[in-house]
mmCIF file of C-alpha atoms in Angstrom:
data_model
loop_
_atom_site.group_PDB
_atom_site.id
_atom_site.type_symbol
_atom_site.label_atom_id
_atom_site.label_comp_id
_atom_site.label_asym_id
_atom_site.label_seq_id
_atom_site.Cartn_x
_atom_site.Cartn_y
_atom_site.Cartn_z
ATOM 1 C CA UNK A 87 -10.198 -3.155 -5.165
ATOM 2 C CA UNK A 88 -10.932 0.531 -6.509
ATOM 3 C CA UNK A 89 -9.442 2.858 -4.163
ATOM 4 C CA UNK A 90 -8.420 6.591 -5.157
ATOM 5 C CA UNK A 91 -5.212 7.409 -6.061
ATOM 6 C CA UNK A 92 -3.089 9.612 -3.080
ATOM 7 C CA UNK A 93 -3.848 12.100 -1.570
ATOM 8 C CA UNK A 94 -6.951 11.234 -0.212
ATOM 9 C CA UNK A 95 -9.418 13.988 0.659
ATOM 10 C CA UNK A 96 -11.712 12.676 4.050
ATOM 11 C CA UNK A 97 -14.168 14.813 6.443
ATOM 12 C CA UNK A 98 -16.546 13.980 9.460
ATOM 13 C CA UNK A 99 -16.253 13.316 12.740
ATOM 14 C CA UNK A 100 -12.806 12.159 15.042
ATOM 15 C CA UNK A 101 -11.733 11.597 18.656
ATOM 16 C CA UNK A 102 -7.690 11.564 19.589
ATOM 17 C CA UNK A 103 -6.282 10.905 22.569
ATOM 18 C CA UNK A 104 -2.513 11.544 23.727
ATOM 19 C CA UNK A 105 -1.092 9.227 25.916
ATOM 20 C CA UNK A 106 2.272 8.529 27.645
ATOM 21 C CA UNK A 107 3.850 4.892 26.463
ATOM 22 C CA UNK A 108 6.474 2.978 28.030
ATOM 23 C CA UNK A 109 9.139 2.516 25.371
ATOM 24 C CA UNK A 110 9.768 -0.776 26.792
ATOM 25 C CA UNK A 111 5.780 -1.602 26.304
ATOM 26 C CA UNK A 112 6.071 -0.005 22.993
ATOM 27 C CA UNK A 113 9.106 -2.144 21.371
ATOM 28 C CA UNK A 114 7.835 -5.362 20.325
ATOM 29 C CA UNK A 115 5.297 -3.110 18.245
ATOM 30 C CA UNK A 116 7.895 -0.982 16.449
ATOM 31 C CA UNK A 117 10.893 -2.310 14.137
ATOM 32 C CA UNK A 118 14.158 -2.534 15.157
ATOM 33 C CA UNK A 119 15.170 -0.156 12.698
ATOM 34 C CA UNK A 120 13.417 2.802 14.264
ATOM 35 C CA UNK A 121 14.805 4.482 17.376
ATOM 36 C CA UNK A 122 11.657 5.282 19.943
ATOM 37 C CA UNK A 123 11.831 8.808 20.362
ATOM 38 C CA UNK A 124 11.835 9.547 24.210
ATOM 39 C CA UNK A 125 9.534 12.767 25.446
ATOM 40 C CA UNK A 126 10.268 11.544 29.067
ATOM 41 C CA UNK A 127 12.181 9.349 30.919
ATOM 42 C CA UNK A 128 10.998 5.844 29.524
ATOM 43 C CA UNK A 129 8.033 7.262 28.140
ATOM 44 C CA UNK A 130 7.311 8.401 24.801
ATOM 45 C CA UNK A 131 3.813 9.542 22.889
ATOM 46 C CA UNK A 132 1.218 7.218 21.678
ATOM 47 C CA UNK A 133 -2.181 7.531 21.585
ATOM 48 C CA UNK A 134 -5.943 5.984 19.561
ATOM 49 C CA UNK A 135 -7.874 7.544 17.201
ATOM 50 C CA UNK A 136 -11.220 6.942 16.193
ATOM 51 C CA UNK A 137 -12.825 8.777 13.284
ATOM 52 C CA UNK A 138 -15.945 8.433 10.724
ATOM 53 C CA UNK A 139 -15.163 9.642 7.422
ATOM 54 C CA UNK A 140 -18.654 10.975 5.592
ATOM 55 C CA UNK A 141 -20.099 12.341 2.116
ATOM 56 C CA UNK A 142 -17.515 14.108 0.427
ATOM 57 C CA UNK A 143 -14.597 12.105 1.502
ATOM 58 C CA UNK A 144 -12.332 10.194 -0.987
ATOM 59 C CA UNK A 145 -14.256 7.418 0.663
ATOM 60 C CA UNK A 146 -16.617 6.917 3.348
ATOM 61 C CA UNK A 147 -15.378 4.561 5.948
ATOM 62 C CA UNK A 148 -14.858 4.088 10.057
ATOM 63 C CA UNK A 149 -11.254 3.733 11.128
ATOM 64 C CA UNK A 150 -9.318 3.282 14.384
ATOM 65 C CA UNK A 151 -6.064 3.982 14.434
ATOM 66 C CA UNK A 152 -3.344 2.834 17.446
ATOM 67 C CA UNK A 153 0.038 4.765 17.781
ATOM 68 C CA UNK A 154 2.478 2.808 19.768
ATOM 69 C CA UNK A 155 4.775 5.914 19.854
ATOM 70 C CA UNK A 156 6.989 8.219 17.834
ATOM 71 C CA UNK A 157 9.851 7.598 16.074
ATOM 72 C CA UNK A 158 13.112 8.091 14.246
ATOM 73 C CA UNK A 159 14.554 7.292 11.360
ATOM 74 C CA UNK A 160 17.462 8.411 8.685
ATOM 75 C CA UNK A 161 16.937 11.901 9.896
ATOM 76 C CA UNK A 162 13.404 11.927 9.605
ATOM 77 C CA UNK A 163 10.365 11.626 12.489
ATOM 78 C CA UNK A 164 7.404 10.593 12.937
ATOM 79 C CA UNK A 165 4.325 8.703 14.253
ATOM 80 C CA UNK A 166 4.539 4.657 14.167
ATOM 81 C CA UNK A 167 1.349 2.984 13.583
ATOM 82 C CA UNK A 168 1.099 -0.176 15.169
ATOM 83 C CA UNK A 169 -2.827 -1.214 14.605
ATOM 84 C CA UNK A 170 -5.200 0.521 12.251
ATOM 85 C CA UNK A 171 -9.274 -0.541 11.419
ATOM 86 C CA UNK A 172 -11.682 0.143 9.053
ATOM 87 C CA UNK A 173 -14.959 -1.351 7.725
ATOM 88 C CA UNK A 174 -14.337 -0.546 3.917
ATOM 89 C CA UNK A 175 -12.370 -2.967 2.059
ATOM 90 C CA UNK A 176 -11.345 -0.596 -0.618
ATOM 91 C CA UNK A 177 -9.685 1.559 2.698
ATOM 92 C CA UNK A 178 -7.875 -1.416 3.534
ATOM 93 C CA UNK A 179 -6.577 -2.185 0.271
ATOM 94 C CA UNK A 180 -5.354 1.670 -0.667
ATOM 95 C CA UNK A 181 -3.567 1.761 2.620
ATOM 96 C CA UNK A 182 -1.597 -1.209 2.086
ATOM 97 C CA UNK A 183 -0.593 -0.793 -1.392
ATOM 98 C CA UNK A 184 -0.082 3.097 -0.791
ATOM 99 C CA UNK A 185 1.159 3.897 2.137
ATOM 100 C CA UNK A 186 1.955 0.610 3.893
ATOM 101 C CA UNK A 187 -0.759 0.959 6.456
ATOM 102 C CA UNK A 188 -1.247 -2.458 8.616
ATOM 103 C CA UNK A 189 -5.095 -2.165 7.484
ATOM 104 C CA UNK A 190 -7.853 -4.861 8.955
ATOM 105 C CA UNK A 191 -11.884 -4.859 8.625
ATOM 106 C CA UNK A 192 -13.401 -4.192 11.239
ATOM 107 C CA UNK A 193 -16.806 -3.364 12.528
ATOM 108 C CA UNK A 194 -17.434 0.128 14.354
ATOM 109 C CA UNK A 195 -20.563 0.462 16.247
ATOM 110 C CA UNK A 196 -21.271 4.504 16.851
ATOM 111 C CA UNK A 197 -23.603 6.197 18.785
ATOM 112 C CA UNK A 198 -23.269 10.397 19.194
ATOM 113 C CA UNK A 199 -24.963 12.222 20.741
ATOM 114 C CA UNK A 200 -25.247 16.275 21.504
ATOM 115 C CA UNK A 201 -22.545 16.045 24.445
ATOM 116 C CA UNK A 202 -21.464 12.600 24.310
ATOM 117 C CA UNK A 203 -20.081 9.676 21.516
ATOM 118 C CA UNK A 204 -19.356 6.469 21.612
ATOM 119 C CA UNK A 205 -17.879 3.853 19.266
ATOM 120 C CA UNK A 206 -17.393 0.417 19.688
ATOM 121 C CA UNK A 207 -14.621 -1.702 18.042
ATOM 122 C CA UNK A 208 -15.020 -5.347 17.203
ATOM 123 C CA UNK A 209 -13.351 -8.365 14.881
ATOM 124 C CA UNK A 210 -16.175 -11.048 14.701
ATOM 125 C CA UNK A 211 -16.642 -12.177 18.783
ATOM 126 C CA UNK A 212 -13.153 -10.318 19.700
ATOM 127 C CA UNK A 213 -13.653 -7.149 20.826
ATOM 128 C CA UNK A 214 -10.836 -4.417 20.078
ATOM 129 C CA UNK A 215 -12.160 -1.217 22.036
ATOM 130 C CA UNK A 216 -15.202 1.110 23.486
ATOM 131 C CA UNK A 217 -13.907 4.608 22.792
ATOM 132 C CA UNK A 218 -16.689 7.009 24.531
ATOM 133 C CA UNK A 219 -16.415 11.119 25.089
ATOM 134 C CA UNK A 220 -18.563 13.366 27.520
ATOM 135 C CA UNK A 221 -18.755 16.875 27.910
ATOM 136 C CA UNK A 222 -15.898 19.106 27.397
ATOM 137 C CA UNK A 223 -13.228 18.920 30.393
ATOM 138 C CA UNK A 224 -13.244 22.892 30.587
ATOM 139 C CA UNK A 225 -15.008 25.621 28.369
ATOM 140 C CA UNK A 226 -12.563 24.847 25.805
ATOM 141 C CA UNK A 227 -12.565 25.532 21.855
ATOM 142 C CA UNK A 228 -10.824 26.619 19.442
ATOM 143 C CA UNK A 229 -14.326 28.105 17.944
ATOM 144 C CA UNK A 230 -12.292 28.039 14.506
ATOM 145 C CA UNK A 231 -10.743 25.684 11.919
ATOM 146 C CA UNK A 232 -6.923 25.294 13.146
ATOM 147 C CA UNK A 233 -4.598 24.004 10.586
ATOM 148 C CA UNK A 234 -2.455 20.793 11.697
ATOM 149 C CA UNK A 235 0.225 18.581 10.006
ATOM 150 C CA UNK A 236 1.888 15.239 11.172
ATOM 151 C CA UNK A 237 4.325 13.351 9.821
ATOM 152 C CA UNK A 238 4.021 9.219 9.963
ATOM 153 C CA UNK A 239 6.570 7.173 8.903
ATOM 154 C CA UNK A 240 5.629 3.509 7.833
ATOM 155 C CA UNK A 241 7.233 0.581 6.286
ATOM 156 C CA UNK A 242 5.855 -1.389 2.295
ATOM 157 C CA UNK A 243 8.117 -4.457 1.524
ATOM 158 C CA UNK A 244 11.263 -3.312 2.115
ATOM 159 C CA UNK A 245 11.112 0.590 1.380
ATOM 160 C CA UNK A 246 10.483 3.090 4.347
ATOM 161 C CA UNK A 247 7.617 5.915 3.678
ATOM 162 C CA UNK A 248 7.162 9.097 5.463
ATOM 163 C CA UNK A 249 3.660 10.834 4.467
ATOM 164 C CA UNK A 250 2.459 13.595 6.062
ATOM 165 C CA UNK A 251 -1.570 14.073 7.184
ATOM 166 C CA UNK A 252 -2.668 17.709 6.981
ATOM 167 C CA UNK A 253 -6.133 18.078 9.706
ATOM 168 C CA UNK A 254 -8.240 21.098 9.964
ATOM 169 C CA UNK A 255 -10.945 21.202 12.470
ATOM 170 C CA UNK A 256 -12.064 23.410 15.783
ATOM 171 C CA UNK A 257 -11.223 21.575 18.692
ATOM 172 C CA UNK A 258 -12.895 20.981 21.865
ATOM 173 C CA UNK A 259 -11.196 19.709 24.882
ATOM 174 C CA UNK A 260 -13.227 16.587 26.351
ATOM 175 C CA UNK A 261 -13.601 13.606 28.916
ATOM 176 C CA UNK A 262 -12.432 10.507 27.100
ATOM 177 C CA UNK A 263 -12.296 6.887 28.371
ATOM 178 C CA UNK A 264 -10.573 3.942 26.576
ATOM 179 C CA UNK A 265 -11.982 0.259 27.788
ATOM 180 C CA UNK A 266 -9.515 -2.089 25.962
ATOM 181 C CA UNK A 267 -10.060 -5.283 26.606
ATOM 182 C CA UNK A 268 -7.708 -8.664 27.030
ATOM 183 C CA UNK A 269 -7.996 -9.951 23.779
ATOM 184 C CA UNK A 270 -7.557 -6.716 22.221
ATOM 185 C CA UNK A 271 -4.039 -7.003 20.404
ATOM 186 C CA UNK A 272 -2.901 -3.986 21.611
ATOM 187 C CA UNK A 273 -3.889 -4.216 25.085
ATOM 188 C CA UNK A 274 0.005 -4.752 25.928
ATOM 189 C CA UNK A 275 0.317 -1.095 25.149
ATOM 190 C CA UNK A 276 -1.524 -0.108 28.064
ATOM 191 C CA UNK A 277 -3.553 2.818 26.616
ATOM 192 C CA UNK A 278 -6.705 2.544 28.771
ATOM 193 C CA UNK A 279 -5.904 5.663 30.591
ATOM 194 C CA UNK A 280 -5.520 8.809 28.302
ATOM 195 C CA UNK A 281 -3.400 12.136 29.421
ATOM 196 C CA UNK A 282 -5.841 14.001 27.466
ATOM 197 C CA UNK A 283 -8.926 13.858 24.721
ATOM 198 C CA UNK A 284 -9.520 15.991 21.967
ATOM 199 C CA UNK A 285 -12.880 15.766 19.679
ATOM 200 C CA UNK A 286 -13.177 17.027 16.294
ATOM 201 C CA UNK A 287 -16.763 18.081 15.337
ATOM 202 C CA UNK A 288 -16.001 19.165 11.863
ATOM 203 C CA UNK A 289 -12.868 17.452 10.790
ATOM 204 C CA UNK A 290 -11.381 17.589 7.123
ATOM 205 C CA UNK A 291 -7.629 15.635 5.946
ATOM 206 C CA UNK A 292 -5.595 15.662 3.592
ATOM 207 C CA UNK A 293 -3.853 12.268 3.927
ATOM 208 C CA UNK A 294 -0.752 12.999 1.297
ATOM 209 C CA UNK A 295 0.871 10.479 -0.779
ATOM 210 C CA UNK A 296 4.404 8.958 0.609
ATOM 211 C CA UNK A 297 7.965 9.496 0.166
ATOM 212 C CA UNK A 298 10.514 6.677 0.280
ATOM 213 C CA UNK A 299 13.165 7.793 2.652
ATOM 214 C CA UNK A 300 14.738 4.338 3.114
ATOM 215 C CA UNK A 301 15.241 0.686 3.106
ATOM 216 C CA UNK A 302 14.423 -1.843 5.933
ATOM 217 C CA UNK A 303 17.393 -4.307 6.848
ATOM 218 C CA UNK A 304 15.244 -6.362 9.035
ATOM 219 C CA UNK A 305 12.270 -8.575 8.436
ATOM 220 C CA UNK A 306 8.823 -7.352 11.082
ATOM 221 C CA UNK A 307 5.736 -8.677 11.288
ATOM 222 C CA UNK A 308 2.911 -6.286 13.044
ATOM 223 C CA UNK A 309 1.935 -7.619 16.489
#
């Protein structure tokens, strides 16, 4: 596969949702290794992602991206990434070998409009999600680029990576519903009903290339 090397420049088009996960839900998706941060009672902070990455990027590709909840380890934080989609195979291949992304082909069926998006998720006959956005929940936008960092923290053979993705985009604040269906393999997660949705017309990352910060004691296999 020919992939770039890190970090990996992308721009387009994204939709985010945050969401409240029950850490017992979350578990089976996380090693044991990591502690689940808590941000309530029970709960802690997951969320999907669903972006298409145009001319200019590193590459061009669709991705989905699940985050079964935040995490802890060695001193360090960050998002765990439980499921993650694309439909290039060189995308899937660089975020293996780089940053020890679960990657999988998939095929993303989009259709935006002016006020509204919509993409559609599948694996062959499986279907994975429908992610769709309407018009903005309240007159609500940043109007400007604002500058964003988060730290993930992710796991290749036995070493433990933290990278950090650096976002820059206005933001509007917008109606988003999440169908997941039965068969989708993170339906357990229970992320059909999103605390909030956030759309990114004019989104550029800087996905940075990862740290080791550790070593894993425990075989996992992603669920």
């Amino acid at each position: 596969m020919a992939y770039p090397k890190a970090p990996w420049k992308l721009q387009g088009y994204a939709i985010q949702t945050g969401q409240l996960v029950d850490i017992e839900q979350a578990r089976p998706f996380i090693p044991p290794e990591f502690e689940i941060i808590s941000v309530l009672p029970g709960k802690t902070l997951g969320g999907v992602y669903a972006s298409r990455y145009e001319s200019g990027s590193a590459l061009e590709y669709s991705e989905l991206i699940v985050v079964a909840g935040l995490v802890s380890y060695a001193g360090n934080w960050g998002a765990w990434i439980s499921h993650i989609y694309v439909d290039n195979p060189d995308s899937v291949a660089g975020g293996r070998e780089i940053w020890g992304l679960p990657k999988e082909l998939a095929e993303f069926t989009w259709d935006k409009g002016e006020d509204s998006s919509q993409v559609a998720v599948r694996q062959g006959n499986r279907k994975l999600c429908r992610f769709s956005t309407t018009n903005m929940v309240l007159p609500f936008s940043t109007g400007f680029p604002l500058p964003l960092s988060g730290p993930v923290l992710s796991a290749l053979n036995s070493d433990v990576l933290l990278f950090k993705g650096e976002f820059n985009s206005p933001l509007e604040l917008v109606n988003g519903k999440l169908d997941i269906p039965a068969e989708s393999p993170f339906v357990k997660l229970n992320l059909n009903q999103p605390l909030l949705t956030v759309q990114c017309q004019s989104l550029q990352i800087l996905v940075n290339a990862p740290e080791v910060v550790g070593q894993k004691s425990v075989d996992f296999s992603y669920q």
